[in-house]
């Protein structure tokens, strides 16, 4: 009997989704995983600068329709590589929501060669233009419900 293994893109996307559960943003919980050669090299979620208050504690700090307190998940993942000396050039990213324009530009400058995302989120036309210009592939990942059931199977909810 052979065991059906979860495809890599769904495996890493579920890792990004799991990481999003650490988010301290009350508007949108996002997780991101940087991967090279099918190995995770860094992860990030959206939240405040370490040591600052969090949106879940004091609400979002809104300026011009954006929370300026929050560092995006993609940026936190790339910054983790910078902090611990892992190269990002040639890596791919799995992110729960399509990257904003600023994160797209940052990912391009970091040498990310492919972006996998779970959900569309204000997909910026200029970001799409830049991705095409730099020939960076973008792929939406659909997670098969059977893998969600396999992950959650047998887990009893806490009371």
Backbone as a chain_set.jsonl record, in Angstrom:
{"seq": "XXXXXXXXXXXXXXXXXXXXXXXXXXXXXXXXXXXXXXXXXXXXXXXXXXXXXXXXXXXXXXXXXXXXXXXXXXXXXXXXXXXXXXXXXXXXXXXXXXXXXXXXXXXXXXXXXXXXXXXXXXXXXXXXXXXXXXXXXXXXXXXXXXXXXXXXXXXXXXX", "coords": {"N": [[0.85, -1.179, 0.0], [0.644, 2.115, -0.935], [1.457, 5.321, 0.346], [-0.172, 8.382, 0.034], [1.47, 11.307, -0.419], [1.498, 14.687, 0.708], [1.507, 17.306, -1.652], [4.372, 19.422, -2.292], [3.835, 22.228, -2.622], [1.365, 22.578, -1.345], [1.969, 21.677, 1.201], [3.905, 23.586, 2.111], [2.313, 25.865, 1.95], [0.384, 25.355, 3.892], [2.046, 25.481, 6.087], [2.655, 28.215, 6.058], [0.099, 29.208, 6.525], [-0.368, 28.199, 9.093], [1.61, 29.608, 10.484], [0.538, 32.154, 10.241], [-1.25, 32.251, 12.289], [0.066, 33.294, 14.431], [-0.004, 35.973, 14.098], [-0.417, 39.406, 15.08], [-2.107, 41.25, 14.144], [-5.218, 42.802, 13.803], [-6.702, 43.184, 11.574], [-5.982, 41.593, 9.33], [-4.669, 38.432, 9.248], [-1.585, 37.262, 8.357], [0.728, 34.941, 6.993], [4.051, 33.928, 6.094], [6.425, 31.969, 4.35], [9.751, 31.411, 3.552], [11.494, 29.543, 1.149], [14.005, 27.313, 0.055], [15.225, 24.929, -2.152], [13.29, 23.056, -1.335], [13.322, 23.367, 1.432], [12.574, 25.021, 4.398], [13.688, 28.261, 5.013], [13.149, 30.539, 6.398], [10.585, 32.256, 8.249], [7.684, 34.335, 8.631], [5.295, 36.521, 10.182], [2.597, 38.918, 10.225], [2.994, 41.683, 12.308], [3.837, 43.735, 15.169], [6.828, 45.735, 15.744], [9.328, 44.102, 17.608], [8.889, 44.324, 21.051], [7.265, 46.564, 20.97], [3.858, 47.74, 21.414], [1.027, 45.732, 20.509], [-1.382, 45.406, 17.847], [-3.549, 43.814, 18.575], [-3.667, 44.394, 21.232], [-3.933, 47.207, 21.586], [-5.326, 48.173, 19.423], [-5.31, 49.064, 15.911], [-2.838, 51.23, 14.517], [-3.659, 53.602, 12.64], [-2.926, 55.278, 9.632], [-3.681, 57.148, 6.882], [-5.358, 55.065, 5.949], [-3.876, 52.774, 6.406], [-2.315, 50.452, 8.612], [0.286, 51.52, 10.438], [1.818, 50.408, 12.358], [2.256, 47.74, 11.913], [4.46, 45.267, 10.713], [4.814, 43.643, 7.695], [4.213, 40.169, 6.884], [5.839, 39.024, 4.84], [7.998, 40.768, 4.816], [8.982, 40.406, 7.419], [9.859, 37.752, 7.19], [11.95, 37.967, 5.256], [13.592, 39.743, 6.643], [14.299, 38.119, 8.786], [15.991, 36.341, 7.5], [18.052, 38.137, 6.845], [18.911, 38.846, 9.412], [19.914, 36.443, 10.436], [21.699, 35.568, 8.551], [20.986, 34.157, 6.135], [20.857, 33.581, 2.72], [18.623, 35.07, 0.376], [18.415, 35.126, -2.341], [17.199, 33.581, -5.17], [15.405, 32.036, -3.787], [12.032, 30.895, -2.995], [8.745, 32.089, -2.115], [6.074, 31.404, 0.085], [3.003, 32.647, 0.736], [0.197, 33.674, 2.604], [-1.554, 35.583, 1.618], [-1.873, 37.539, -1.33], [0.984, 39.46, -2.062], [1.389, 42.901, -1.06], [2.058, 46.001, -2.858], [4.449, 47.221, -1.848], [5.682, 45.051, -0.509], [5.958, 43.302, -2.662], [7.845, 44.68, -4.243], [10.01, 44.626, -2.466], [10.441, 41.841, -2.27], [11.205, 41.273, -4.898], [13.633, 42.708, -5.047], [15.04, 41.241, -3.194], [15.585, 38.959, -4.557], [13.759, 36.887, -4.878], [12.394, 34.165, -6.602], [9.943, 33.031, -7.205], [6.515, 33.4, -6.366], [4.203, 32.005, -4.309], [0.816, 31.99, -3.478], [-2.082, 32.024, -1.344], [-4.61, 33.393, -1.14], [-6.196, 35.951, -3.073], [-5.533, 39.419, -2.653], [-6.213, 42.548, -2.859], [-4.692, 42.77, -5.299], [-2.209, 44.505, -6.669], [-2.018, 46.427, -9.641], [0.437, 47.545, -10.555], [2.299, 46.065, -9.128], [1.855, 43.565, -10.304], [2.722, 44.183, -12.891], [5.463, 44.681, -12.403], [6.274, 42.139, -11.516], [5.93, 40.668, -13.855], [7.755, 42.03, -15.521], [10.197, 41.412, -14.231], [10.154, 38.739, -14.574], [9.193, 36.97, -12.641], [7.62, 34.227, -11.395], [4.197, 33.655, -10.481], [1.937, 31.942, -8.49], [-1.198, 30.716, -7.61], [-2.135, 28.795, -4.859], [-4.111, 26.043, -4.192], [-5.444, 24.432, -1.487], [-6.047, 21.13, -0.826], [-8.894, 19.781, 0.704], [-8.684, 17.293, 1.938], [-6.141, 17.201, 3.026], [-6.268, 19.093, 4.994], [-8.107, 17.859, 6.669], [-6.553, 15.646, 7.361], [-4.521, 16.841, 8.839], [-5.935, 17.968, 10.961], [-7.351, 15.851, 11.947], [-8.484, 13.857, 14.596], [-7.895, 15.672, 16.552], [-9.048, 17.116, 19.404], [-11.217, 19.783, 20.169], [-10.397, 22.464, 22.449], [-11.992, 23.156, 25.567]], "CA": [[0.0, 0.0, 0.0], [1.442, 3.34, -0.982], [0.896, 6.462, 1.058], [-0.184, 9.596, -0.766], [2.118, 12.408, 0.293], [1.024, 16.016, 0.374], [2.405, 18.013, -2.575], [5.188, 20.433, -1.641], [3.234, 23.564, -2.568], [0.311, 22.588, -0.326], [2.659, 21.521, 2.48], [4.464, 24.87, 2.522], [1.23, 26.838, 2.152], [-0.193, 25.081, 5.213], [3.003, 26.011, 7.059], [2.435, 29.666, 6.08], [-1.197, 29.437, 7.182], [-0.153, 27.946, 10.517], [2.379, 30.735, 11.002], [-0.342, 33.326, 10.311], [-1.971, 32.216, 13.569], [0.854, 34.085, 15.379], [-0.186, 37.386, 13.767], [-1.052, 40.261, 16.091], [-2.918, 42.215, 13.406], [-6.654, 42.518, 13.915], [-7.339, 43.406, 10.274], [-5.712, 40.463, 8.449], [-3.569, 37.589, 9.73], [-0.828, 36.783, 7.199], [1.943, 34.193, 7.259], [4.917, 33.756, 4.926], [7.54, 31.036, 4.513], [10.753, 31.422, 2.494], [11.912, 28.162, 0.9], [15.002, 27.035, -0.974], [15.461, 23.486, -2.296], [12.273, 22.372, -0.517], [13.647, 23.508, 2.854], [12.207, 26.336, 4.92], [14.84, 29.008, 5.503], [12.665, 31.589, 7.296], [9.151, 32.48, 8.271], [7.265, 35.582, 9.256], [3.867, 36.856, 10.235], [2.48, 40.361, 10.387], [2.894, 42.118, 13.695], [4.58, 44.926, 15.567], [8.257, 45.64, 16.046], [9.529, 43.443, 18.898], [8.919, 45.233, 22.188], [6.207, 47.57, 20.855], [2.517, 47.225, 21.652], [0.437, 45.039, 19.364], [-2.729, 45.82, 17.444], [-4.533, 43.061, 19.351], [-3.712, 44.977, 22.57], [-4.339, 48.614, 21.607], [-5.942, 48.565, 18.16], [-4.39, 49.418, 14.832], [-2.367, 52.612, 14.447], [-4.021, 53.866, 11.258], [-2.552, 56.505, 8.939], [-4.052, 57.05, 5.461], [-5.976, 53.774, 5.665], [-2.956, 51.655, 6.632], [-1.772, 50.326, 9.96], [1.73, 51.765, 10.342], [2.466, 49.628, 13.411], [2.459, 46.367, 11.472], [5.449, 44.825, 9.729], [4.166, 42.575, 6.941], [4.784, 38.826, 7.032], [6.912, 38.824, 3.87], [9.141, 41.545, 5.278], [9.531, 39.729, 8.59], [10.586, 36.562, 6.732], [13.2, 38.411, 4.636], [14.426, 40.303, 7.71], [14.839, 36.994, 9.547], [17.156, 35.88, 6.728], [19.122, 39.124, 7.018], [19.382, 38.784, 10.794], [20.633, 35.199, 10.724], [22.662, 35.284, 7.496], [20.538, 33.222, 5.098], [20.641, 34.253, 1.442], [17.277, 34.979, -0.179], [18.496, 35.085, -3.794], [16.825, 32.293, -5.739], [14.401, 31.345, -2.966], [10.62, 31.129, -3.301], [7.982, 32.439, -0.919], [4.681, 30.979, 0.231], [2.369, 33.675, 1.554], [-1.243, 33.392, 2.654], [-2.285, 36.592, 0.856], [-1.056, 38.128, -2.386], [1.766, 40.561, -1.478], [1.105, 44.294, -1.418], [3.059, 46.57, -3.749], [5.74, 47.4, -1.167], [6.28, 43.732, -0.285], [6.354, 42.779, -3.972], [9.113, 45.327, -4.608], [11.035, 44.112, -1.568], [10.717, 40.456, -2.665], [11.963, 41.322, -6.149], [14.987, 43.148, -4.721], [15.672, 40.167, -2.42], [15.916, 37.861, -5.458], [12.767, 35.805, -4.839], [12.15, 33.765, -7.989], [8.547, 32.633, -7.408], [5.608, 33.712, -5.268], [3.006, 31.187, -4.168], [-0.101, 32.647, -2.547], [-3.334, 31.315, -1.108], [-5.772, 34.232, -1.438], [-6.008, 37.26, -3.678], [-5.767, 40.494, -1.7], [-5.896, 43.846, -3.467], [-3.567, 42.559, -6.203], [-1.886, 45.796, -7.254], [-1.631, 46.319, -11.053], [1.856, 47.841, -10.734], [3.015, 44.892, -8.624], [1.757, 42.551, -11.36], [3.595, 44.638, -13.98], [6.849, 44.451, -11.98], [6.515, 40.694, -11.506], [6.094, 40.263, -15.258], [9.012, 42.619, -15.975], [11.308, 40.667, -13.63], [9.917, 37.334, -14.906], [8.974, 36.206, -11.419], [6.378, 33.467, -11.492], [3.214, 33.784, -9.414], [0.998, 30.814, -8.575], [-2.141, 30.554, -6.513], [-2.171, 27.421, -4.366], [-5.372, 25.568, -3.634], [-5.164, 23.341, -0.556], [-7.072, 20.085, -0.868], [-9.525, 19.594, 2.014], [-8.254, 16.034, 2.571], [-4.94, 17.461, 3.814], [-6.723, 19.788, 6.201], [-8.681, 16.818, 7.522], [-5.453, 14.824, 7.87], [-3.81, 17.622, 9.854], [-6.801, 18.205, 12.116], [-7.991, 14.612, 12.369], [-8.171, 13.339, 15.912], [-7.648, 16.751, 17.509], [-10.26, 17.534, 20.108], [-11.175, 21.206, 20.525], [-10.329, 22.789, 23.874], [-13.227, 23.736, 26.102]], "C": [[0.895, 1.242, 0.0], [0.683, 4.471, -0.276], [0.956, 7.673, 0.143], [0.379, 10.739, 0.062], [1.551, 13.739, -0.183], [2.002, 16.673, -0.599], [3.141, 19.146, -1.852], [4.477, 21.779, -1.539], [2.114, 23.65, -1.534], [0.915, 22.462, 1.079], [3.179, 22.872, 2.976], [3.384, 25.928, 2.733], [0.551, 26.601, 3.498], [0.743, 25.553, 6.322], [2.825, 27.525, 7.19], [1.123, 29.994, 6.795], [-1.072, 29.225, 8.689], [0.596, 29.115, 11.159], [1.517, 31.992, 11.129], [-1.124, 33.381, 11.618], [-1.21, 32.943, 14.669], [0.677, 35.591, 15.163], [-0.838, 38.143, 14.916], [-1.883, 41.358, 15.444], [-4.385, 41.834, 13.514], [-7.384, 42.661, 12.584], [-7.175, 42.216, 9.338], [-4.501, 39.707, 8.986], [-2.88, 36.952, 8.529], [0.406, 36.033, 7.681], [2.727, 34.006, 5.978], [6.078, 32.835, 5.284], [8.465, 31.186, 3.305], [11.353, 30.024, 2.388], [12.987, 28.132, -0.185], [15.253, 25.527, -0.968], [14.545, 22.668, -1.381], [12.62, 22.326, 0.967], [13.267, 24.913, 3.286], [13.456, 27.022, 5.455], [14.424, 30.131, 6.442], [11.154, 31.657, 7.218], [8.843, 33.801, 8.933], [5.756, 35.695, 9.284], [3.776, 38.348, 10.47], [2.228, 40.701, 11.848], [3.785, 43.315, 13.945], [6.073, 44.657, 15.691], [8.38, 45.009, 17.43], [9.663, 44.49, 20.007], [7.867, 46.325, 22.136], [4.864, 46.921, 21.209], [1.996, 46.598, 20.363], [-0.965, 45.552, 19.092], [-3.799, 45.084, 18.251], [-4.693, 43.631, 20.761], [-4.303, 46.39, 22.591], [-5.028, 49.075, 20.34], [-4.881, 48.958, 17.143], [-4.046, 50.896, 14.909], [-2.512, 53.033, 12.983], [-3.562, 55.246, 10.789], [-2.856, 56.291, 7.454], [-4.567, 55.66, 5.081], [-5.081, 52.564, 5.86], [-2.502, 51.641, 8.085], [-0.254, 50.463, 9.862], [2.509, 51.01, 11.417], [2.945, 48.269, 12.89], [3.59, 46.226, 10.454], [4.819, 43.63, 9.016], [4.934, 41.261, 7.065], [5.965, 38.591, 6.098], [8.175, 39.554, 4.322], [9.785, 40.886, 6.493], [10.331, 38.482, 8.19], [11.936, 36.951, 6.114], [14.141, 38.985, 5.692], [15.022, 39.21, 8.591], [16.056, 36.415, 8.826], [18.326, 36.835, 6.9], [19.743, 39.009, 8.405], [20.269, 37.571, 11.062], [21.531, 34.724, 9.578], [22.263, 34.234, 6.482], [20.25, 34.0, 3.814], [19.214, 34.023, 0.938], [17.296, 34.827, -1.698], [18.194, 33.674, -4.303], [15.813, 31.501, -4.932], [13.003, 31.62, -3.516], [9.919, 31.475, -1.994], [6.573, 31.877, -1.035], [4.046, 31.97, 1.184], [0.855, 33.493, 1.475], [-2.063, 34.37, 1.823], [-1.359, 37.246, -0.157], [-0.327, 39.349, -1.833], [1.317, 41.945, -1.967], [2.227, 44.803, -2.334], [4.417, 46.695, -3.076], [6.434, 46.059, -0.922], [6.721, 43.096, -1.598], [7.69, 43.367, -4.388], [10.257, 44.791, -3.753], [11.42, 42.677, -1.946], [11.523, 40.399, -3.959], [13.414, 41.709, -5.878], [15.759, 42.074, -3.949], [16.015, 38.957, -3.282], [14.966, 36.68, -5.41], [12.371, 35.454, -6.271], [10.704, 33.316, -8.258], [7.749, 32.955, -6.161], [4.402, 32.781, -5.363], [2.106, 31.894, -3.166], [-1.401, 31.86, -2.465], [-4.541, 32.126, -1.573], [-5.342, 35.505, -2.168], [-6.303, 38.307, -2.62], [-5.3, 41.806, -2.32], [-4.684, 43.747, -4.401], [-3.3, 43.838, -6.992], [-1.44, 45.643, -8.713], [-0.141, 46.599, -11.291], [2.72, 46.69, -10.207], [3.004, 43.788, -9.684], [2.655, 42.898, -12.542], [5.066, 44.368, -13.639], [7.202, 42.966, -11.987], [6.735, 40.171, -12.919], [7.423, 40.774, -15.809], [10.213, 41.817, -15.496], [11.206, 39.16, -13.877], [9.866, 36.448, -13.662], [7.608, 35.536, -11.535], [5.505, 33.701, -10.265], [2.22, 32.644, -9.591], [0.1, 30.775, -7.355], [-2.216, 29.077, -6.148], [-3.551, 27.141, -3.791], [-5.039, 24.372, -2.743], [-6.343, 22.389, -0.568], [-7.586, 19.83, 0.548], [-9.067, 18.309, 2.707], [-6.991, 16.237, 3.404], [-5.277, 18.232, 5.083], [-7.312, 18.785, 7.184], [-7.587, 15.952, 8.139], [-4.703, 15.54, 8.981], [-4.647, 17.736, 11.119], [-7.45, 16.942, 12.657], [-7.535, 14.16, 13.75], [-7.871, 14.416, 16.956], [-8.982, 17.184, 18.099], [-10.161, 19.019, 20.442], [-11.119, 21.398, 22.031], [-11.646, 23.393, 24.321], [-12.943, 25.044, 26.797]], "O": [[1.786, 1.383, 0.838], [-0.545, 4.548, -0.306], [1.995, 7.965, -0.451], [-0.163, 11.092, 1.109], [1.173, 13.884, -1.346], [3.213, 16.602, -0.388], [2.607, 19.752, -0.923], [4.507, 22.411, -0.483], [1.934, 24.696, -0.91], [0.423, 23.072, 2.029], [2.928, 23.259, 4.118], [3.524, 26.793, 3.598], [0.181, 27.56, 4.175], [0.283, 25.98, 7.38], [2.841, 28.06, 8.299], [1.052, 30.945, 7.573], [-1.621, 30.001, 9.47], [0.247, 29.555, 12.255], [1.739, 32.806, 12.025], [-1.606, 34.444, 12.009], [-1.769, 33.19, 15.737], [1.159, 36.392, 15.963], [-1.689, 37.612, 15.629], [-2.317, 42.291, 16.119], [-4.746, 40.671, 13.334], [-8.556, 42.299, 12.478], [-8.113, 41.857, 8.627], [-3.429, 40.287, 9.156], [-3.497, 36.2, 7.775], [1.05, 36.432, 8.652], [2.145, 33.934, 4.895], [6.638, 32.913, 6.378], [8.013, 31.099, 2.163], [11.68, 29.398, 3.396], [12.894, 28.824, -1.199], [15.465, 24.926, 0.085], [14.98, 21.712, -0.739], [12.267, 21.381, 1.672], [13.603, 25.886, 2.611], [14.197, 26.446, 6.252], [15.249, 30.632, 7.206], [10.533, 31.188, 6.265], [9.647, 34.325, 9.704], [5.045, 35.049, 8.514], [4.755, 38.98, 10.867], [1.385, 40.106, 12.52], [4.412, 43.84, 13.025], [6.517, 43.51, 15.738], [7.614, 45.348, 18.332], [10.458, 45.423, 19.9], [7.594, 46.958, 23.156], [4.76, 45.697, 21.292], [2.473, 46.904, 19.27], [-1.645, 46.061, 19.983], [-4.838, 45.659, 18.575], [-5.707, 43.397, 21.417], [-5.071, 46.736, 23.488], [-5.294, 50.268, 20.192], [-3.713, 49.156, 17.479], [-4.87, 51.714, 15.319], [-1.595, 52.843, 12.184], [-3.783, 56.251, 11.466], [-2.341, 55.355, 6.843], [-4.244, 55.146, 4.011], [-5.469, 51.446, 5.522], [-2.328, 52.69, 8.704], [0.412, 49.615, 9.268], [3.739, 50.983, 11.381], [3.932, 47.724, 13.384], [3.664, 46.965, 9.472], [4.342, 42.702, 9.669], [6.139, 41.246, 7.318], [6.978, 38.025, 6.507], [9.281, 39.022, 4.223], [11.01, 40.818, 6.581], [11.366, 38.193, 8.79], [12.954, 36.33, 6.418], [15.348, 38.744, 5.646], [16.137, 39.362, 9.091], [17.04, 36.041, 9.466], [19.464, 36.4, 7.081], [20.964, 39.07, 8.55], [21.243, 37.652, 11.81], [22.061, 33.614, 9.622], [23.118, 33.484, 6.009], [19.486, 34.965, 3.825], [18.669, 32.926, 1.059], [16.287, 34.437, -2.285], [18.849, 32.705, -3.916], [15.405, 30.415, -5.341], [12.82, 32.468, -4.389], [10.426, 31.193, -0.908], [5.967, 31.876, -2.107], [4.5, 32.121, 2.319], [0.308, 33.196, 0.414], [-3.154, 34.026, 1.368], [-0.186, 37.479, 0.133], [-0.954, 40.196, -1.196], [0.923, 42.124, -3.119], [3.221, 44.111, -2.552], [5.433, 46.319, -3.66], [7.645, 45.947, -1.108], [7.75, 42.422, -1.643], [8.576, 42.64, -4.838], [11.349, 44.533, -4.261], [12.603, 42.337, -1.942], [12.421, 39.569, -4.097], [14.328, 41.095, -6.428], [16.985, 42.004, -4.038], [16.662, 38.025, -2.805], [15.317, 35.585, -5.851], [12.049, 36.339, -7.064], [10.291, 33.231, -9.415], [8.236, 32.805, -5.041], [3.681, 32.771, -6.361], [2.573, 32.347, -2.121], [-1.77, 31.133, -3.387], [-5.392, 31.621, -2.305], [-4.272, 36.057, -1.912], [-7.197, 38.131, -1.792], [-4.11, 42.121, -2.298], [-3.757, 44.551, -4.303], [-4.076, 44.205, -7.875], [-0.574, 44.818, -9.002], [0.477, 45.956, -12.14], [3.761, 46.382, -10.787], [4.028, 43.151, -9.93], [3.278, 42.015, -13.131], [5.824, 43.886, -14.48], [8.292, 42.582, -12.41], [7.611, 39.339, -13.155], [8.138, 40.037, -16.487], [11.143, 41.569, -16.263], [12.067, 38.396, -13.443], [10.413, 35.346, -13.632], [6.587, 36.191, -11.744], [6.004, 33.917, -9.16], [1.721, 32.404, -10.691], [0.569, 30.797, -6.217], [-2.345, 28.217, -7.02], [-4.08, 27.921, -2.999], [-4.422, 23.409, -3.199], [-7.487, 22.787, -0.35], [-6.797, 19.682, 1.481], [-9.063, 18.243, 3.936], [-6.782, 15.524, 4.386], [-4.643, 18.043, 6.121], [-7.05, 18.853, 8.385], [-7.679, 15.568, 9.305], [-4.293, 14.914, 9.958], [-4.123, 17.614, 12.226], [-8.044, 16.972, 13.735], [-6.338, 14.093, 14.028], [-7.619, 14.099, 18.119], [-9.91, 17.564, 17.384], [-9.133, 19.47, 20.946], [-11.697, 20.626, 22.796], [-12.331, 24.06, 23.545], [-13.862, 25.681, 27.312]]}, "num_chains": 1, "name": "protein.A"}
